[in-house]
mmCIF file of C-alpha atoms in Angstrom:
data_model
loop_
_atom_site.group_PDB
_atom_site.id
_atom_site.type_symbol
_atom_site.label_atom_id
_atom_site.label_comp_id
_atom_site.label_asym_id
_atom_site.label_seq_id
_atom_site.Cartn_x
_atom_site.Cartn_y
_atom_site.Cartn_z
ATOM 1 C CA MET L 1 154.889 154.250 107.322
ATOM 2 C CA SER L 2 155.215 153.190 110.956
ATOM 3 C CA HIS L 3 152.321 153.216 113.378
ATOM 4 C CA ASN L 4 151.896 155.940 115.982
ATOM 5 C CA GLY L 5 153.178 154.442 119.227
ATOM 6 C CA ASP L 6 150.389 153.357 121.531
ATOM 7 C CA ILE L 7 147.796 155.839 120.244
ATOM 8 C CA LYS L 8 144.768 154.116 118.767
ATOM 9 C CA TYR L 9 142.980 156.112 116.086
ATOM 10 C CA ILE L 10 139.349 155.070 116.266
ATOM 11 C CA PHE L 11 137.064 155.146 113.211
ATOM 12 C CA THR L 12 134.387 152.734 114.415
ATOM 13 C CA PRO L 13 130.662 153.653 114.500
ATOM 14 C CA GLY L 14 130.524 153.209 118.264
ATOM 15 C CA PRO L 15 132.431 153.763 120.409
ATOM 16 C CA VAL L 16 133.588 156.927 118.649
ATOM 17 C CA LYS L 17 136.206 159.597 119.335
ATOM 18 C CA MET L 18 135.074 161.390 122.482
ATOM 19 C CA TYR L 19 135.312 165.085 123.364
ATOM 20 C CA GLU L 20 137.825 166.289 125.986
ATOM 21 C CA GLU L 21 135.065 167.840 128.091
ATOM 22 C CA THR L 22 133.171 164.566 128.465
ATOM 23 C CA LEU L 23 136.337 162.489 128.829
ATOM 24 C CA LYS L 24 137.270 164.526 131.920
ATOM 25 C CA ILE L 25 133.883 163.848 133.541
ATOM 26 C CA GLY L 26 134.527 160.126 133.111
ATOM 27 C CA GLY L 27 137.625 160.409 135.296
ATOM 28 C CA VAL L 28 135.799 161.887 138.302
ATOM 29 C CA GLN L 29 134.369 159.945 141.255
ATOM 30 C CA THR L 30 130.812 158.792 140.523
ATOM 31 C CA PRO L 31 128.449 160.619 142.904
ATOM 32 C CA TYR L 32 125.441 159.305 144.797
ATOM 33 C CA PHE L 33 122.262 159.712 142.753
ATOM 34 C CA ARG L 34 119.142 159.361 144.918
ATOM 35 C CA ASN L 35 119.012 163.099 145.570
ATOM 36 C CA LYS L 36 117.828 166.396 144.079
ATOM 37 C CA GLU L 37 121.187 167.129 142.423
ATOM 38 C CA PHE L 38 120.969 164.051 140.222
ATOM 39 C CA SER L 39 117.230 164.495 139.650
ATOM 40 C CA ASP L 40 117.927 167.964 138.235
ATOM 41 C CA VAL L 41 120.538 166.488 135.874
ATOM 42 C CA LEU L 42 118.190 163.796 134.552
ATOM 43 C CA LEU L 43 115.304 166.256 134.105
ATOM 44 C CA GLU L 44 117.606 168.592 132.167
ATOM 45 C CA CYS L 45 118.745 165.715 129.941
ATOM 46 C CA GLU L 46 115.124 164.788 129.247
ATOM 47 C CA LYS L 47 114.231 168.375 128.347
ATOM 48 C CA ASN L 48 117.216 168.728 125.983
ATOM 49 C CA LEU L 49 116.661 165.377 124.273
ATOM 50 C CA ILE L 50 113.014 166.289 123.627
ATOM 51 C CA LYS L 51 114.163 169.633 122.238
ATOM 52 C CA LEU L 52 116.864 168.156 119.958
ATOM 53 C CA ALA L 53 114.492 165.485 118.614
ATOM 54 C CA ASN L 54 111.709 168.084 118.222
ATOM 55 C CA ALA L 55 109.415 165.615 119.952
ATOM 56 C CA PRO L 56 105.698 166.450 120.139
ATOM 57 C CA SER L 57 104.369 168.269 123.189
ATOM 58 C CA GLY L 58 103.833 165.820 126.054
ATOM 59 C CA SER L 59 106.660 163.493 124.985
ATOM 60 C CA ARG L 60 108.787 161.778 127.635
ATOM 61 C CA VAL L 61 112.158 160.010 127.783
ATOM 62 C CA VAL L 62 112.971 156.593 129.237
ATOM 63 C CA PHE L 63 116.621 156.281 130.382
ATOM 64 C CA LEU L 64 117.846 152.672 130.256
ATOM 65 C CA THR L 65 121.192 151.484 131.596
ATOM 66 C CA ALA L 66 121.710 149.156 128.660
ATOM 67 C CA SER L 67 122.953 148.973 125.075
ATOM 68 C CA GLY L 68 121.042 150.065 121.984
ATOM 69 C CA THR L 69 119.703 146.564 121.379
ATOM 70 C CA ALA L 70 117.956 146.777 124.762
ATOM 71 C CA GLY L 71 116.240 149.896 123.467
ATOM 72 C CA MET L 72 115.057 147.951 120.424
ATOM 73 C CA GLU L 73 113.865 145.016 122.511
ATOM 74 C CA SER L 74 112.183 147.213 125.122
ATOM 75 C CA VAL L 75 110.036 149.085 122.572
ATOM 76 C CA VAL L 76 108.720 145.777 121.260
ATOM 77 C CA GLN L 77 108.075 144.543 124.824
ATOM 78 C CA ASN L 78 106.301 147.734 125.861
ATOM 79 C CA LEU L 79 104.558 149.028 122.748
ATOM 80 C CA LEU L 80 103.482 145.900 120.857
ATOM 81 C CA ASN L 81 101.261 142.959 121.794
ATOM 82 C CA LYS L 82 99.426 139.950 120.310
ATOM 83 C CA ASP L 83 96.876 142.232 118.600
ATOM 84 C CA ASP L 84 99.550 144.084 116.616
ATOM 85 C CA LYS L 85 100.912 143.478 113.163
ATOM 86 C CA ALA L 86 104.372 144.984 112.737
ATOM 87 C CA LEU L 87 105.882 145.977 109.412
ATOM 88 C CA VAL L 88 109.652 145.587 109.875
ATOM 89 C CA ILE L 89 111.947 147.271 107.350
ATOM 90 C CA ASN L 90 114.790 144.790 107.021
ATOM 91 C CA GLY L 91 117.764 146.125 105.085
ATOM 92 C CA GLY L 92 120.554 144.345 106.965
ATOM 93 C CA GLY L 93 121.784 143.064 110.282
ATOM 94 C CA PHE L 94 119.897 145.536 112.462
ATOM 95 C CA GLY L 95 116.636 145.239 110.551
ATOM 96 C CA GLN L 96 116.978 141.497 111.043
ATOM 97 C CA ARG L 97 117.434 142.122 114.768
ATOM 98 C CA PHE L 98 114.028 143.825 114.917
ATOM 99 C CA VAL L 99 112.543 140.793 113.101
ATOM 100 C CA ASP L 100 114.214 138.420 115.578
ATOM 101 C CA ILE L 101 112.900 140.413 118.547
ATOM 102 C CA CYS L 102 109.351 140.401 117.163
ATOM 103 C CA ASN L 103 109.549 136.655 116.559
ATOM 104 C CA LEU L 104 110.876 136.058 120.070
ATOM 105 C CA TYR L 105 107.909 137.905 121.601
ATOM 106 C CA LYS L 106 105.464 136.300 119.148
ATOM 107 C CA ILE L 107 104.500 139.621 117.566
ATOM 108 C CA GLU L 108 102.976 139.046 114.121
ATOM 109 C CA ASN L 109 105.309 140.750 111.642
ATOM 110 C CA ILE L 110 106.034 141.298 107.993
ATOM 111 C CA ASP L 111 109.751 140.868 107.295
ATOM 112 C CA TYR L 112 109.997 143.470 104.527
ATOM 113 C CA LYS L 113 113.430 143.017 102.955
ATOM 114 C CA VAL L 114 114.867 146.011 101.112
ATOM 115 C CA GLU L 115 117.989 146.544 99.044
ATOM 116 C CA ASN L 116 119.346 149.495 97.039
ATOM 117 C CA THR L 117 116.621 151.881 98.201
ATOM 118 C CA ASN L 118 116.255 154.550 100.871
ATOM 119 C CA LEU L 119 112.439 154.259 100.706
ATOM 120 C CA THR L 120 111.838 157.741 99.342
ATOM 121 C CA ASP L 121 109.267 155.858 97.266
ATOM 122 C CA THR L 122 106.949 154.066 99.697
ATOM 123 C CA LEU L 123 104.421 152.894 97.070
ATOM 124 C CA GLU L 124 105.099 149.187 97.721
ATOM 125 C CA LEU L 125 104.495 149.686 101.439
ATOM 126 C CA ASN L 126 100.827 150.346 100.618
ATOM 127 C CA ASN L 127 100.461 146.556 100.407
ATOM 128 C CA TYR L 128 100.966 146.549 104.188
ATOM 129 C CA LYS L 129 98.980 149.596 105.229
ATOM 130 C CA ASP L 130 96.860 147.429 107.520
ATOM 131 C CA SER L 131 99.914 147.145 109.827
ATOM 132 C CA SER L 132 99.539 148.668 113.286
ATOM 133 C CA ALA L 133 103.236 149.476 113.737
ATOM 134 C CA LEU L 134 106.319 150.048 111.599
ATOM 135 C CA LEU L 135 109.843 149.370 112.862
ATOM 136 C CA ILE L 136 112.856 150.828 111.079
ATOM 137 C CA ASN L 137 116.551 151.430 111.681
ATOM 138 C CA ALA L 138 116.952 155.001 110.396
ATOM 139 C CA HIS L 139 120.518 154.161 109.423
ATOM 140 C CA GLU L 140 121.041 150.468 108.678
ATOM 141 C CA THR L 141 124.573 150.528 110.092
ATOM 142 C CA SER L 142 125.561 147.076 108.835
ATOM 143 C CA VAL L 143 125.605 148.332 105.227
ATOM 144 C CA GLY L 144 125.489 152.135 105.520
ATOM 145 C CA VAL L 145 122.020 152.964 104.200
ATOM 146 C CA LEU L 146 120.164 156.021 105.517
ATOM 147 C CA TYR L 147 116.410 155.768 104.961
ATOM 148 C CA ASN L 148 114.138 158.681 104.129
ATOM 149 C CA LEU L 149 112.382 159.172 107.464
ATOM 150 C CA ASN L 150 110.141 161.863 106.050
ATOM 151 C CA SER L 151 108.563 159.601 103.426
ATOM 152 C CA ILE L 152 108.229 156.800 105.990
ATOM 153 C CA GLY L 153 106.582 159.274 108.374
ATOM 154 C CA LYS L 154 104.051 160.323 105.740
ATOM 155 C CA PHE L 155 103.180 156.674 105.101
ATOM 156 C CA THR L 156 102.668 155.921 108.819
ATOM 157 C CA LYS L 157 100.642 159.093 109.351
ATOM 158 C CA GLU L 158 98.321 158.422 106.407
ATOM 159 C CA ASN L 159 97.645 154.897 107.678
ATOM 160 C CA ASN L 160 97.630 155.600 111.441
ATOM 161 C CA ILE L 161 100.605 153.287 112.013
ATOM 162 C CA LEU L 162 102.760 153.554 115.148
ATOM 163 C CA ASN L 163 106.189 154.656 113.869
ATOM 164 C CA ILE L 164 109.109 153.167 115.840
ATOM 165 C CA VAL L 165 112.543 154.403 114.772
ATOM 166 C CA ASP L 166 115.998 153.254 115.844
ATOM 167 C CA ALA L 167 118.061 156.430 115.369
ATOM 168 C CA ILE L 168 121.060 155.071 117.290
ATOM 169 C CA SER L 169 123.684 155.595 114.582
ATOM 170 C CA MET L 170 122.387 158.817 113.022
ATOM 171 C CA PHE L 171 121.232 161.017 115.925
ATOM 172 C CA VAL L 172 123.347 164.236 115.999
ATOM 173 C CA THR L 173 124.999 163.503 112.613
ATOM 174 C CA ASP L 174 121.875 163.412 110.404
ATOM 175 C CA LYS L 175 118.554 165.199 110.697
ATOM 176 C CA VAL L 176 115.735 163.516 112.576
ATOM 177 C CA ASP L 177 112.584 165.351 113.608
ATOM 178 C CA MET L 178 109.930 163.442 115.550
ATOM 179 C CA SER L 179 107.184 165.991 114.830
ATOM 180 C CA GLU L 180 107.960 166.490 111.148
ATOM 181 C CA ASP L 181 108.597 162.779 110.500
ATOM 182 C CA ASN L 182 105.635 161.522 112.567
ATOM 183 C CA ILE L 183 107.846 159.398 114.853
ATOM 184 C CA ASP L 184 106.241 157.876 117.962
ATOM 185 C CA ALA L 185 109.251 156.175 119.546
ATOM 186 C CA LEU L 186 112.846 157.233 118.890
ATOM 187 C CA ILE L 187 115.694 155.057 120.195
ATOM 188 C CA VAL L 188 119.008 156.809 120.870
ATOM 189 C CA SER L 189 122.199 155.420 122.400
ATOM 190 C CA SER L 190 125.151 157.039 124.156
ATOM 191 C CA HIS L 191 128.156 155.758 122.211
ATOM 192 C CA LYS L 192 127.559 156.915 118.644
ATOM 193 C CA GLY L 193 126.659 160.489 117.612
ATOM 194 C CA LEU L 194 126.486 161.548 121.255
ATOM 195 C CA ALA L 195 130.126 160.394 121.571
ATOM 196 C CA LEU L 196 129.888 158.975 125.104
ATOM 197 C CA PRO L 197 130.830 155.551 126.486
ATOM 198 C CA PRO L 198 128.425 152.658 125.767
ATOM 199 C CA GLY L 199 125.863 151.791 128.409
ATOM 200 C CA LEU L 200 123.029 154.315 128.218
ATOM 201 C CA THR L 201 120.033 154.113 125.884
ATOM 202 C CA MET L 202 117.235 156.663 125.687
ATOM 203 C CA VAL L 203 113.782 156.015 124.232
ATOM 204 C CA ILE L 204 111.871 159.197 123.423
ATOM 205 C CA LEU L 205 108.133 158.482 123.462
ATOM 206 C CA SER L 206 105.383 160.582 121.896
ATOM 207 C CA PRO L 207 102.016 160.872 123.712
ATOM 208 C CA LYS L 208 100.623 158.318 121.224
ATOM 209 C CA ALA L 209 103.352 155.822 122.197
ATOM 210 C CA ILE L 210 102.847 156.499 125.913
ATOM 211 C CA GLU L 211 99.147 155.645 125.554
ATOM 212 C CA LYS L 212 100.117 152.362 123.865
ATOM 213 C CA ILE L 213 102.358 151.076 126.701
ATOM 214 C CA ASN L 214 101.381 147.550 127.729
ATOM 215 C CA PRO L 215 100.379 146.681 131.303
ATOM 216 C CA LYS L 216 103.408 145.732 133.384
ATOM 217 C CA HIS L 217 104.673 142.272 132.428
ATOM 218 C CA GLN L 218 108.410 142.578 133.006
ATOM 219 C CA LEU L 219 110.541 144.205 135.666
ATOM 220 C CA TYR L 220 113.647 145.947 134.351
ATOM 221 C CA PHE L 221 112.242 147.232 131.075
ATOM 222 C CA ASP L 222 108.777 148.324 132.217
ATOM 223 C CA PHE L 223 108.376 151.776 130.634
ATOM 224 C CA LYS L 224 105.617 152.839 133.012
ATOM 225 C CA SER L 225 107.959 152.452 135.994
ATOM 226 C CA TYR L 226 110.559 154.643 134.253
ATOM 227 C CA LEU L 227 108.001 157.304 133.325
ATOM 228 C CA ASP L 228 106.565 157.380 136.853
ATOM 229 C CA ASP L 229 109.999 157.724 138.484
ATOM 230 C CA GLY L 230 111.132 160.075 135.735
ATOM 231 C CA ILE L 231 108.590 162.703 136.816
ATOM 232 C CA ARG L 232 110.911 163.435 139.745
ATOM 233 C CA GLY L 233 114.103 162.901 137.740
ATOM 234 C CA GLN L 234 114.864 159.370 138.887
ATOM 235 C CA THR L 235 114.967 155.830 137.454
ATOM 236 C CA PRO L 236 113.552 152.648 139.048
ATOM 237 C CA PHE L 237 116.999 150.995 139.068
ATOM 238 C CA THR L 238 120.585 152.244 139.330
ATOM 239 C CA PRO L 239 121.323 154.377 136.282
ATOM 240 C CA ALA L 240 124.674 154.763 134.484
ATOM 241 C CA VAL L 241 125.352 157.800 136.691
ATOM 242 C CA THR L 242 128.636 158.966 135.170
ATOM 243 C CA ILE L 243 127.370 158.559 131.605
ATOM 244 C CA VAL L 244 124.271 160.598 132.537
ATOM 245 C CA LEU L 245 126.593 163.374 133.783
ATOM 246 C CA GLN L 246 128.534 163.155 130.529
ATOM 247 C CA LEU L 247 125.238 163.244 128.631
ATOM 248 C CA GLN L 248 124.251 166.437 130.448
ATOM 249 C CA ALA L 249 127.493 168.134 129.333
ATOM 250 C CA ARG L 250 127.264 166.809 125.760
ATOM 251 C CA LEU L 251 123.626 167.881 125.309
ATOM 252 C CA ARG L 252 124.494 171.342 126.631
ATOM 253 C CA GLN L 253 127.294 171.479 124.066
ATOM 254 C CA ILE L 254 124.957 170.515 121.200
ATOM 255 C CA VAL L 255 122.225 172.946 122.299
ATOM 256 C CA ARG L 256 124.806 175.716 122.692
ATOM 257 C CA ASP L 257 126.365 175.128 119.250
ATOM 258 C CA GLY L 258 123.071 174.343 117.539
ATOM 259 C CA LEU L 259 122.230 170.832 116.345
ATOM 260 C CA GLU L 260 122.503 171.955 112.719
ATOM 261 C CA SER L 261 126.197 172.818 113.178
ATOM 262 C CA HIS L 262 126.940 169.297 114.452
ATOM 263 C CA ILE L 263 125.086 167.750 111.502
ATOM 264 C CA GLU L 264 126.974 170.058 109.132
ATOM 265 C CA LYS L 265 130.313 169.156 110.718
ATOM 266 C CA ALA L 266 129.689 165.419 110.207
ATOM 267 C CA LYS L 267 128.617 166.134 106.625
ATOM 268 C CA GLU L 268 131.816 168.101 105.935
ATOM 269 C CA ILE L 269 134.048 165.405 107.442
ATOM 270 C CA ALA L 270 132.284 162.676 105.433
ATOM 271 C CA HIS L 271 132.585 164.699 102.211
ATOM 272 C CA TYR L 272 136.266 165.449 102.860
ATOM 273 C CA PHE L 273 137.084 161.772 103.449
ATOM 274 C CA ARG L 274 135.106 160.509 100.450
ATOM 275 C CA GLU L 275 136.613 163.084 98.063
ATOM 276 C CA THR L 276 140.182 162.596 99.311
ATOM 277 C CA ILE L 277 140.283 158.821 98.721
ATOM 278 C CA LYS L 278 138.709 158.881 95.238
ATOM 279 C CA SER L 279 141.941 157.767 93.524
ATOM 280 C CA LEU L 280 142.223 154.611 95.653
ATOM 281 C CA PRO L 281 140.803 151.177 94.694
ATOM 282 C CA LEU L 282 137.813 151.642 96.977
ATOM 283 C CA ASN L 283 134.187 152.197 96.002
ATOM 284 C CA HIS L 284 131.143 153.262 97.995
ATOM 285 C CA TYR L 285 129.030 150.250 98.889
ATOM 286 C CA SER L 286 125.872 152.309 99.366
ATOM 287 C CA GLU L 287 124.513 155.256 97.408
ATOM 288 C CA PHE L 288 122.398 156.329 100.401
ATOM 289 C CA MET L 289 125.144 156.851 102.965
ATOM 290 C CA PRO L 290 124.594 158.968 106.072
ATOM 291 C CA ASN L 291 126.903 161.745 107.237
ATOM 292 C CA GLY L 292 128.046 159.595 110.135
ATOM 293 C CA MET L 293 129.662 156.708 108.244
ATOM 294 C CA THR L 294 131.199 155.630 104.929
ATOM 295 C CA THR L 295 130.886 152.018 103.775
ATOM 296 C CA LEU L 296 133.645 150.947 101.392
ATOM 297 C CA ILE L 297 134.083 147.974 99.110
ATOM 298 C CA THR L 298 137.557 146.915 98.005
ATOM 299 C CA THR L 299 137.986 146.698 94.226
ATOM 300 C CA ASP L 300 141.516 145.249 93.972
ATOM 301 C CA GLY L 301 140.812 141.764 95.318
ATOM 302 C CA LYS L 302 142.005 142.635 98.802
ATOM 303 C CA LYS L 303 139.799 141.064 101.472
ATOM 304 C CA ALA L 304 138.141 143.755 103.587
ATOM 305 C CA ASN L 305 138.559 141.873 106.869
ATOM 306 C CA GLU L 306 142.308 141.483 106.189
ATOM 307 C CA LEU L 307 142.581 145.209 105.466
ATOM 308 C CA VAL L 308 140.934 145.967 108.815
ATOM 309 C CA ASP L 309 143.432 143.668 110.602
ATOM 310 C CA ASP L 310 146.367 145.217 108.740
ATOM 311 C CA PHE L 311 145.379 148.746 109.709
ATOM 312 C CA ASP L 312 145.235 147.814 113.371
ATOM 313 C CA LYS L 313 148.671 146.161 113.259
ATOM 314 C CA LEU L 314 150.471 148.529 110.889
ATOM 315 C CA TYR L 315 148.978 151.916 111.740
ATOM 316 C CA ASN L 316 147.123 151.560 115.082
ATOM 317 C CA ILE L 317 143.974 152.571 113.208
ATOM 318 C CA VAL L 318 140.740 150.826 114.163
ATOM 319 C CA LEU L 319 138.260 150.375 111.303
ATOM 320 C CA THR L 320 135.033 148.378 111.350
ATOM 321 C CA PRO L 321 134.761 144.984 109.693
ATOM 322 C CA ASN L 322 131.517 143.328 108.637
ATOM 323 C CA GLY L 323 130.273 139.885 109.460
ATOM 324 C CA GLY L 324 128.500 137.212 107.470
ATOM 325 C CA GLU L 325 128.582 137.167 103.695
ATOM 326 C CA LEU L 326 129.938 140.734 103.551
ATOM 327 C CA LYS L 327 132.928 139.915 105.783
ATOM 328 C CA GLU L 328 135.478 139.907 102.965
ATOM 329 C CA LYS L 329 133.777 142.579 100.852
ATOM 330 C CA ILE L 330 133.185 145.724 102.896
ATOM 331 C CA PHE L 331 134.510 147.736 105.811
ATOM 332 C CA ARG L 332 133.144 150.838 107.488
ATOM 333 C CA VAL L 333 134.624 154.195 108.515
ATOM 334 C CA SER L 334 132.874 156.369 111.092
ATOM 335 C CA HIS L 335 132.698 160.177 111.000
ATOM 336 C CA MET L 336 130.919 160.489 114.355
ATOM 337 C CA GLY L 337 132.262 162.165 117.471
ATOM 338 C CA ASP L 338 135.108 164.662 117.842
ATOM 339 C CA MET L 339 136.376 164.338 114.278
ATOM 340 C CA THR L 340 138.639 166.886 112.577
ATOM 341 C CA LYS L 341 140.224 166.911 109.125
ATOM 342 C CA GLU L 342 143.621 166.493 110.806
ATOM 343 C CA TYR L 343 142.403 163.347 112.561
ATOM 344 C CA VAL L 344 140.887 161.996 109.332
ATOM 345 C CA ASP L 345 144.188 162.708 107.537
ATOM 346 C CA VAL L 346 145.870 160.067 109.718
ATOM 347 C CA LEU L 347 143.574 157.479 108.108
ATOM 348 C CA VAL L 348 143.802 158.982 104.630
ATOM 349 C CA ASP L 349 147.617 159.030 104.720
ATOM 350 C CA ALA L 350 147.629 155.425 105.944
ATOM 351 C CA LEU L 351 145.305 154.349 103.107
ATOM 352 C CA PHE L 352 147.575 155.940 100.491
ATOM 353 C CA ASP L 353 150.625 154.353 102.108
ATOM 354 C CA TYR L 354 148.904 150.957 102.275
ATOM 355 C CA TYR L 355 147.986 151.034 98.594
ATOM 356 C CA LYS L 356 151.410 152.487 97.634
ATOM 357 C CA VAL L 357 149.741 155.432 95.895
ATOM 358 C CA LYS L 358 151.079 158.980 96.159
ATOM 359 C CA ARG L 359 148.569 161.313 97.767
ATOM 360 C CA GLY L 360 147.747 164.192 95.435
#
């Protein structure tokens, strides 16, 4: 099977396959932004993000021109201080990143390592109910584990713990509800479920989180500056203007279609892919996978990182390798963005060809 010319088929969990409508906006001249036209765009984006996250009344959005990690770092900078004790759920590379950020800013923290659980059962967390904040990656993207945000939310509510959630790789493809799940800060990024270019991160803050913001002690990431300027639809520093315009169009699309239909679409694509490759020597690495991604472990001795390289060279298909000790064991396939069964079939056909198995 030969590869498909210069077309790259992208199955990475960020960037993801973009929609034609938002791609077109990216090709237009970036407009000036210190005016009412742009203010109206940003205010609309804030309103729609609050609606889609079902954030509590009085919630606000901080728009950062930065990657998702900046969102993670900025919540620690702004919402935690020397009097806090943070319970960090560490199930992989991104949980470890929260631990590293807390350590860097000298925030007392419990590095709570988890494996083979989605924390539906939070009984063990009761040992740490004196924590003042909990930090969790809703989908631990390094291994493909989706945590039970509802059970975590009940635990934080019962113990009056500030609930900080990185929803970067599950927003739009899996359900998240700030009110129902008692979430105080929700971090969202542009290049995953929202299917936009990287470079824009949004932090949705509940009134409880807004009250907790530290006095100004940094410049670029000071939330209070963003909230003050955001009242009139502006940001303190130059925003990612074109990505904000793409965000406006994408949020309109999601609101128009209904968020549930986008979640259902990701679920259908994930199910289709997982069912179709059942006869291949690949197993699921996680039993708590989200709709937005499948994590696979090779069972025939083939090194996962070599498979990823082969697919790029042989089929022009971009898959996601892992680093560290899982480098040779697992690879990841995204179902986020403008995915169709026809698009997924390009990967499925390539997998069957690669393993010299006839597709049934």
